[in-house]
Coordinates of C-alpha atoms in Angstrom, one line a residue:
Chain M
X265 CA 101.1 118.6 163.3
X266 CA 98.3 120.6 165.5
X267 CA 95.7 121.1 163.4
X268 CA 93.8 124.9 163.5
X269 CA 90.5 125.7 163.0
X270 CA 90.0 130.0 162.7
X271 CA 86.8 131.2 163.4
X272 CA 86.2 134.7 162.5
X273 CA 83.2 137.1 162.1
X274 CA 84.9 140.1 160.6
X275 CA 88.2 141.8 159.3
X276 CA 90.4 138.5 160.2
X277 CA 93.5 140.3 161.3
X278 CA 94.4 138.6 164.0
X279 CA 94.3 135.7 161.0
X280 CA 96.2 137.4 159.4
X281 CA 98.7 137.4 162.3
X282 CA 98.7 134.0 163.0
X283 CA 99.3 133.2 159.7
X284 CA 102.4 134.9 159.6
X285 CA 103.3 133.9 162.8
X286 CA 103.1 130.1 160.8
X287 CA 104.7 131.2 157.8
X288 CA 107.9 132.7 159.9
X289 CA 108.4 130.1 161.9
X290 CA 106.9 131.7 165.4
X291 CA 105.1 128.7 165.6
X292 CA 105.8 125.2 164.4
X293 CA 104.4 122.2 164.0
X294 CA 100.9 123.6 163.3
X295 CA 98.8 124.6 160.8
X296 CA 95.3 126.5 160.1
X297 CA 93.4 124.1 158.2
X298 CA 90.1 126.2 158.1
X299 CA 88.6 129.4 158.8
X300 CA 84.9 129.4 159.5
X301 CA 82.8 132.7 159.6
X302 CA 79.0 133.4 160.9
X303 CA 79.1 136.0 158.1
X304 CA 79.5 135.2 154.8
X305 CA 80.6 138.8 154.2
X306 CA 83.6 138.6 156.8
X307 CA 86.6 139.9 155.1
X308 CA 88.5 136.7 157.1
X309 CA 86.9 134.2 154.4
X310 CA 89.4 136.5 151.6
X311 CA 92.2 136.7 153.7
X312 CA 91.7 132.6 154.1
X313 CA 91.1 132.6 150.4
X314 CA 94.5 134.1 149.4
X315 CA 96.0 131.5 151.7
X316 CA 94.3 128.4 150.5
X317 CA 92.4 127.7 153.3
X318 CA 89.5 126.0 153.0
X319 CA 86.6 128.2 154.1
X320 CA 83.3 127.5 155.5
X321 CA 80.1 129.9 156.6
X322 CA 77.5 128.4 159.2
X323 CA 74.8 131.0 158.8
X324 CA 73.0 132.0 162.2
X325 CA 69.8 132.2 160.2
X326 CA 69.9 128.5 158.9
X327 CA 69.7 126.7 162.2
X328 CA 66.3 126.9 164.6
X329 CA 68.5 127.6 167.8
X330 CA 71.9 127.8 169.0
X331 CA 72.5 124.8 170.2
X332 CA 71.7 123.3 167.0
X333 CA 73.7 125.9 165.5
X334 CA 77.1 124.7 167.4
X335 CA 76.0 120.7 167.5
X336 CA 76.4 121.7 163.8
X337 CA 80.0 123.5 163.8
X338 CA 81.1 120.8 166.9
X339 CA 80.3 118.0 164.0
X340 CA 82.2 119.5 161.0
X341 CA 85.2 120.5 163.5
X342 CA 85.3 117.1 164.9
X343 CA 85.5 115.6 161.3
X344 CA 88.0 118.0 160.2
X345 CA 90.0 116.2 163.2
X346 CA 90.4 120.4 164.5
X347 CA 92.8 120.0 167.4
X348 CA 92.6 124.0 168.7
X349 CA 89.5 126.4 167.7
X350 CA 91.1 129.9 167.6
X351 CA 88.8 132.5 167.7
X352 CA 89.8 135.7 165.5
X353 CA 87.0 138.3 166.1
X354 CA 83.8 136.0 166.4
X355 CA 81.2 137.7 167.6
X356 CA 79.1 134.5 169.1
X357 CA 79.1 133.4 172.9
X358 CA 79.7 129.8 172.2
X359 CA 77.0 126.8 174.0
X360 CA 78.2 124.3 177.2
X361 CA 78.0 121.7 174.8
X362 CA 80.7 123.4 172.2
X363 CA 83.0 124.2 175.5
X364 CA 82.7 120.9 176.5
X365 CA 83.3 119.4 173.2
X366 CA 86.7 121.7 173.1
X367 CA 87.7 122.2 176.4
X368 CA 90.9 123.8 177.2
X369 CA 91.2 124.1 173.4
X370 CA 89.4 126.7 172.7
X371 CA 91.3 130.0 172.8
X372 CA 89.6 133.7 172.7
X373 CA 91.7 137.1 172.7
X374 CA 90.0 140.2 174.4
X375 CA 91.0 143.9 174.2
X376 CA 90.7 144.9 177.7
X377 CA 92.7 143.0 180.8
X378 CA 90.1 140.6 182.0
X379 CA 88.4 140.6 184.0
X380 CA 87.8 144.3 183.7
X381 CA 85.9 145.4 180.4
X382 CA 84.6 142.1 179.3
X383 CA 81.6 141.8 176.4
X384 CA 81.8 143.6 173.2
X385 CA 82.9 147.3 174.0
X386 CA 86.1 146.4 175.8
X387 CA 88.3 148.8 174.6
X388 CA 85.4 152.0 174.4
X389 CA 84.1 150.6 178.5
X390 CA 87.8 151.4 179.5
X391 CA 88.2 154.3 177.8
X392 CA 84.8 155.8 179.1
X393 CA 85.6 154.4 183.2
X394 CA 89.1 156.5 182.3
X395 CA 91.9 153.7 183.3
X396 CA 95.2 154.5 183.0
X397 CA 96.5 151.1 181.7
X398 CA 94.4 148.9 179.5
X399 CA 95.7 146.0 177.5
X400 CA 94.9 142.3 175.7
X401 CA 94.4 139.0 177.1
X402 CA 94.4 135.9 175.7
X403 CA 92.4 133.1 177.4
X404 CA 90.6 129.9 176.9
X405 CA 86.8 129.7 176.1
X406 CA 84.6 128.3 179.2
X407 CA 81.0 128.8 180.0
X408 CA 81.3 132.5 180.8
X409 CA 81.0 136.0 178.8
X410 CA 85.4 136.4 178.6
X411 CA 85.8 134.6 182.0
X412 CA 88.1 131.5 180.5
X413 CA 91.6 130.8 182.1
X414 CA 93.7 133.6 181.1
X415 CA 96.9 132.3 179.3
X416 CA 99.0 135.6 178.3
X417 CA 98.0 139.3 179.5
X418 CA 99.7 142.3 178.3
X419 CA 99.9 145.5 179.6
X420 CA 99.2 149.2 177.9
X421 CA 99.1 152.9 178.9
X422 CA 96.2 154.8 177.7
X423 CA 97.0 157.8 176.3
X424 CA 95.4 161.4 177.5
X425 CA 94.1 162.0 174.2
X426 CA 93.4 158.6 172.6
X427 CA 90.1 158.0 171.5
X428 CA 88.7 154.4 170.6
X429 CA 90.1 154.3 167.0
X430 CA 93.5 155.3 168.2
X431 CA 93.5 153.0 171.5
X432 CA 92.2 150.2 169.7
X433 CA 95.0 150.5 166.7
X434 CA 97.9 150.2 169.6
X435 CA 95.7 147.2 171.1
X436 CA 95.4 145.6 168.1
X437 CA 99.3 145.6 167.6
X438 CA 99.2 143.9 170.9
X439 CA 96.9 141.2 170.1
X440 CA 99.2 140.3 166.7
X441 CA 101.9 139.8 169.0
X442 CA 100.2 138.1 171.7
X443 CA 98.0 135.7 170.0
X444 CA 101.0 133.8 168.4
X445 CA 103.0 133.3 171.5
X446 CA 99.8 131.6 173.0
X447 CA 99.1 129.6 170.4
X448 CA 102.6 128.2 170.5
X449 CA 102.4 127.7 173.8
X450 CA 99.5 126.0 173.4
X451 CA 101.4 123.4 170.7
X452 CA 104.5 122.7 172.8
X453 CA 102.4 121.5 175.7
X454 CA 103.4 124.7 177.8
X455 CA 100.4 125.1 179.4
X456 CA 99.4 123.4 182.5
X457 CA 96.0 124.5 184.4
X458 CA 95.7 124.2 187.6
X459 CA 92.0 125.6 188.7
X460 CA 91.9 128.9 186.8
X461 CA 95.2 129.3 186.6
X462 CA 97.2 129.0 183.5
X463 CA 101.2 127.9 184.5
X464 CA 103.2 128.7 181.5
X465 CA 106.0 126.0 181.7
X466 CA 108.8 127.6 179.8
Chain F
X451 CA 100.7 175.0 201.6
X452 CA 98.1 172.4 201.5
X453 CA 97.4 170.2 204.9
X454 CA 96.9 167.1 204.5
X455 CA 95.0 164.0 207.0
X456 CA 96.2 160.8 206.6
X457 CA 94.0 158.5 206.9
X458 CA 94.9 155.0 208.0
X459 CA 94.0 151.6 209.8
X460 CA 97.1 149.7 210.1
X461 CA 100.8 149.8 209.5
X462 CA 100.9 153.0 207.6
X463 CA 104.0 152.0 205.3
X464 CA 102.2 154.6 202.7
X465 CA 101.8 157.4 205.4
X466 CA 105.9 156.9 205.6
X467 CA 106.0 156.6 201.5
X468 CA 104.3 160.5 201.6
X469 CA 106.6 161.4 204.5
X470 CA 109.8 160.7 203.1
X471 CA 108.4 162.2 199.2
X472 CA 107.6 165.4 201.1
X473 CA 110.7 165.4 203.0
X474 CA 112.8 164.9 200.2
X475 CA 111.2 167.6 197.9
X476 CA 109.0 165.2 195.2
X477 CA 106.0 166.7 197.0
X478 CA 106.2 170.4 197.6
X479 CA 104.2 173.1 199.5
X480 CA 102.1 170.2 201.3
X481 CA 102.2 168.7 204.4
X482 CA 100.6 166.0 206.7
X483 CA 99.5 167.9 209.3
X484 CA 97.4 165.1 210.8
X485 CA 97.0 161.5 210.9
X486 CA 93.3 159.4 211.4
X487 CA 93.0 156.1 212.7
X488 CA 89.7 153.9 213.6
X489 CA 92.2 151.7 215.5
X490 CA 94.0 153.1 218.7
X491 CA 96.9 150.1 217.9
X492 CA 97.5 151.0 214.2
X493 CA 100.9 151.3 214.2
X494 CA 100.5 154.5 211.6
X495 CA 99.9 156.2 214.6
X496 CA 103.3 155.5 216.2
X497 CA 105.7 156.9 212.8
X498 CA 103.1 160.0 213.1
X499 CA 104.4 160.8 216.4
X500 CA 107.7 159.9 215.7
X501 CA 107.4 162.7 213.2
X502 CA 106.3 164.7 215.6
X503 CA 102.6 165.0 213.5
X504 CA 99.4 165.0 215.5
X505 CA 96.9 162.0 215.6
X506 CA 93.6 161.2 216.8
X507 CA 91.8 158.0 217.1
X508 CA 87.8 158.0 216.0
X509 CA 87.0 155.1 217.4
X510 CA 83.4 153.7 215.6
X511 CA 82.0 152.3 218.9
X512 CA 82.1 155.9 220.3
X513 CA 79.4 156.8 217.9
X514 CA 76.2 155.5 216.7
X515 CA 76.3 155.3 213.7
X516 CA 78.2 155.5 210.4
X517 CA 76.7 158.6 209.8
X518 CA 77.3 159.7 213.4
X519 CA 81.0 158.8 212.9
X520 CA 81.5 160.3 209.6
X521 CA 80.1 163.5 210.5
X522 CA 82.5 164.1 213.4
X523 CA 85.4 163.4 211.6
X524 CA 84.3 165.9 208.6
X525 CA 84.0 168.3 211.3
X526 CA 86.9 168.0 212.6
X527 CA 88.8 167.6 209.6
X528 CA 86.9 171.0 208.4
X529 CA 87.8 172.5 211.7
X530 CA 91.6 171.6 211.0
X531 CA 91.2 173.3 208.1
X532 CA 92.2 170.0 205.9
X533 CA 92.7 170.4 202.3
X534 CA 93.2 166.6 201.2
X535 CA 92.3 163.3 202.6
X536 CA 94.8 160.8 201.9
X537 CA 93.6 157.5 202.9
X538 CA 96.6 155.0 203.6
X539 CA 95.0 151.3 204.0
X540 CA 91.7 153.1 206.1
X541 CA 89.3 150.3 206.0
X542 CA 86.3 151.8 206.6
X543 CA 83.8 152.5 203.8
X544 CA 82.8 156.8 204.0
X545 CA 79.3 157.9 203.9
X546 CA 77.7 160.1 200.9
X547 CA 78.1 163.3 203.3
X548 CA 82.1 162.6 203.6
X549 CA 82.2 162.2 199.7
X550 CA 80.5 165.1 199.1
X551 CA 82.3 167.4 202.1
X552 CA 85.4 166.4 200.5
X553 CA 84.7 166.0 196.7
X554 CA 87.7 165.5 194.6
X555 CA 89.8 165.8 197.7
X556 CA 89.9 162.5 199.3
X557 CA 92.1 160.1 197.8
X558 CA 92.6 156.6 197.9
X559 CA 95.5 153.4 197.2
X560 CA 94.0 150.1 196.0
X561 CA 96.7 147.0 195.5
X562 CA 95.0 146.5 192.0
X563 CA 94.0 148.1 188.3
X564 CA 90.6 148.9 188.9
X565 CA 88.1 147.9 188.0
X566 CA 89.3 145.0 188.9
X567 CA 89.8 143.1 192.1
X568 CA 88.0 145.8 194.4
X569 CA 87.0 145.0 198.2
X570 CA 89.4 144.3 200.8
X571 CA 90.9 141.5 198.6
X572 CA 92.8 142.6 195.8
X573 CA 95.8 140.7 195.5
X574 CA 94.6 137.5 196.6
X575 CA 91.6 138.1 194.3
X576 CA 93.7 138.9 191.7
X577 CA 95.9 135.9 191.9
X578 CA 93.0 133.3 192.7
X579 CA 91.4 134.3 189.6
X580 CA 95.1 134.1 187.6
X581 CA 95.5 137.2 186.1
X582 CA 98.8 137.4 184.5
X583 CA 99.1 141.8 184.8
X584 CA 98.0 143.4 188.0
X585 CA 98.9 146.7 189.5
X586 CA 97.9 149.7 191.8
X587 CA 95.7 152.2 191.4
X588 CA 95.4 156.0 193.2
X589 CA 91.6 157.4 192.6
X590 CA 89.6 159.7 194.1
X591 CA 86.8 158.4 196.7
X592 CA 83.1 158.4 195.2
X593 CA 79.8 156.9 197.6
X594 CA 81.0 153.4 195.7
X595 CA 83.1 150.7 196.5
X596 CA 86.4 151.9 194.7
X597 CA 85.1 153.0 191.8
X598 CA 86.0 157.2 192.4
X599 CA 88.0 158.9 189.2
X600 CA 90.7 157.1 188.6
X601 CA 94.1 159.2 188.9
X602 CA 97.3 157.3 188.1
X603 CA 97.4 153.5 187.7
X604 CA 100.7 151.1 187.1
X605 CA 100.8 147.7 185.9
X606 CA 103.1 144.7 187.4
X607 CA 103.4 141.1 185.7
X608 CA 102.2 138.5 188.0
X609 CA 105.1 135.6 188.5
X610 CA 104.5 132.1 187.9
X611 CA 105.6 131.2 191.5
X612 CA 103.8 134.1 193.1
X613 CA 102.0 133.7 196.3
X614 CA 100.2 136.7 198.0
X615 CA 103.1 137.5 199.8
X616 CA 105.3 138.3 197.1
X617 CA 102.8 140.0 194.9
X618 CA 101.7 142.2 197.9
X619 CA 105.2 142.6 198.5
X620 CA 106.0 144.3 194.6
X621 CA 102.5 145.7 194.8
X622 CA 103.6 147.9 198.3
X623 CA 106.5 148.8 196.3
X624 CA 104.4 150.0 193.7
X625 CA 101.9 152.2 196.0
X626 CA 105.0 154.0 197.9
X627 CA 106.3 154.8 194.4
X628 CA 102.5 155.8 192.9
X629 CA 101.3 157.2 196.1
X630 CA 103.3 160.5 196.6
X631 CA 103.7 161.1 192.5
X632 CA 99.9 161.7 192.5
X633 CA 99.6 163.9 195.8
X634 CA 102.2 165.9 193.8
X635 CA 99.9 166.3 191.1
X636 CA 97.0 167.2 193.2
X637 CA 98.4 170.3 194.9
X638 CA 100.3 171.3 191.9
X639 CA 96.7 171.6 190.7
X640 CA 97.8 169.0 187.3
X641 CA 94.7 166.8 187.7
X642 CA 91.8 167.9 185.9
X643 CA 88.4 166.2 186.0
X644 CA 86.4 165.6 183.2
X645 CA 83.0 163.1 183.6
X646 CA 85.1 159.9 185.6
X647 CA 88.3 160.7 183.6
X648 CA 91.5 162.8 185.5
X649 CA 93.7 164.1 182.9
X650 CA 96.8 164.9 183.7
X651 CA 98.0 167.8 182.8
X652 CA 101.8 167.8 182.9

């Protein structure tokens, strides 16, 4: 049994997803065993309430620098015995020293095909360059701003007249989908790196 | 009836795409009425004449300079009375003065969704850095490096066993299918510009 660790800074819905995903059987033989948040005010920490999960906020403000910030989280991770670190939404660039402490098992999911649109405005940057086809990727962490392996990339026509609310809403419904299917794929030892690229062994 | 230059450095498969679009009515009241190369073996320049279209070969080390080189083809291209510049795989970069001579007229193919993957590399690019969507992309020409108005973009999934080969192979397919569809919209006059964002306006 794969044990989860979410880490979330806001509305947790990608949690949410995986959760379900979990509960229905989309993936087996795992389990999110904690949800940690930067913010104590990150609606994640409820969502992770109503499930039972344990819970735990690392404020930024309570550590003198980053790296002791994620020395801190690498710690309680490690003796949580966290097997893949999923991150739902957190808004931190993580240190060398957390990659390296998780590598190849940390997994980030980005609104924009990566590389294009990477950083914080993915899905507003596309909309503003005027791309025809935007979409959601799913990739491991590495040193990098959103420059991890990519594991799963999906595909999605931009509407003439979306805007960023109504782009984002179709996005999102990508990333509930798409989030799952890596993290299973992850947990049956389907994925095989070779370089940068992710081969999905199906 | 607009008249269209072709522009192009090598085999031309995309000159032949328009050709045959044009000939069998998906673009109407346009016609290539001219066909550009920088290289007197391009073998574009050999289905122009089989279509009984004029060519003519710039060569760049008949003139000076880029500027030189541009500003002889604008004015030949102005004397021709051109309407739209279709570059077909024309690997030359165009100077400011040929942007803004032809602003919003000159058009362009790249073997990727921009902005990703420009350059001269785009589908080995792409697949070195393991993208698992890629695609093709018609824009209009700006003074940058691929980066014009983007026009009508398509994605493709990348195969686990791709090589460049292959992917250039679904990519071309892409292109002689993306190509023509928006020359159509051009000189049905369906593409407004607004900022960097066409809208099509079907």
């Amino acid at each position: 049994m794969k044990r989860i660790a979410v880490l979330a800074s806001g509305n947790g819905s990608n949690l949410e997803a995986i959760l379900a995903a979990i509960a229905d059987g989309r993936i087996q033989n795992a389990r999110v065993v904690l949800v940690i948040s930067d913010k104590e005010e990150a609606y994640a920490l409820v969502r992770a309430q109503k499930h039972n999960i344990p819970t735990r906020v690392f404020r930024p403000q309570d550590y003198p620098s980053r790296e002791a910030y994620d020395r801190a989280m690498i710690e309680f991770l490690q003796a949580e015995a966290i097997d893949l670190v999923v991150m739902a939404g957190f808004m931190r660039l993580v240190t060398p020293e957390f990659v390296a402490a998780f590598r190849h098992r940390i997994m980030n999911i980005h609104p924009s095909l990566l590389p294009a649109f990477p950083g914080t405005r993915g899905v507003a940057d596309a909309l503003a360059y005027g791309v025809k086809v935007t979409g959601c990727t799913v990739h491991f962490v590495d040193e990098g701003m959103d420059t991890g392996p990519i594991i799963l990339q999906e595909a999605l026509p931009v509407r003439p007249d979306d805007t960023v609310d109504s782009l984002q809403e179709r996005i999102h419904a990508l990333e509930h989908r798409l989030y799952p299917q890596a993290i299973d794929l992850w947990v049956r030892g389907k994925i095989k790196i070779r370089g940068r690229r992710c081969c999905i062994d199906e």
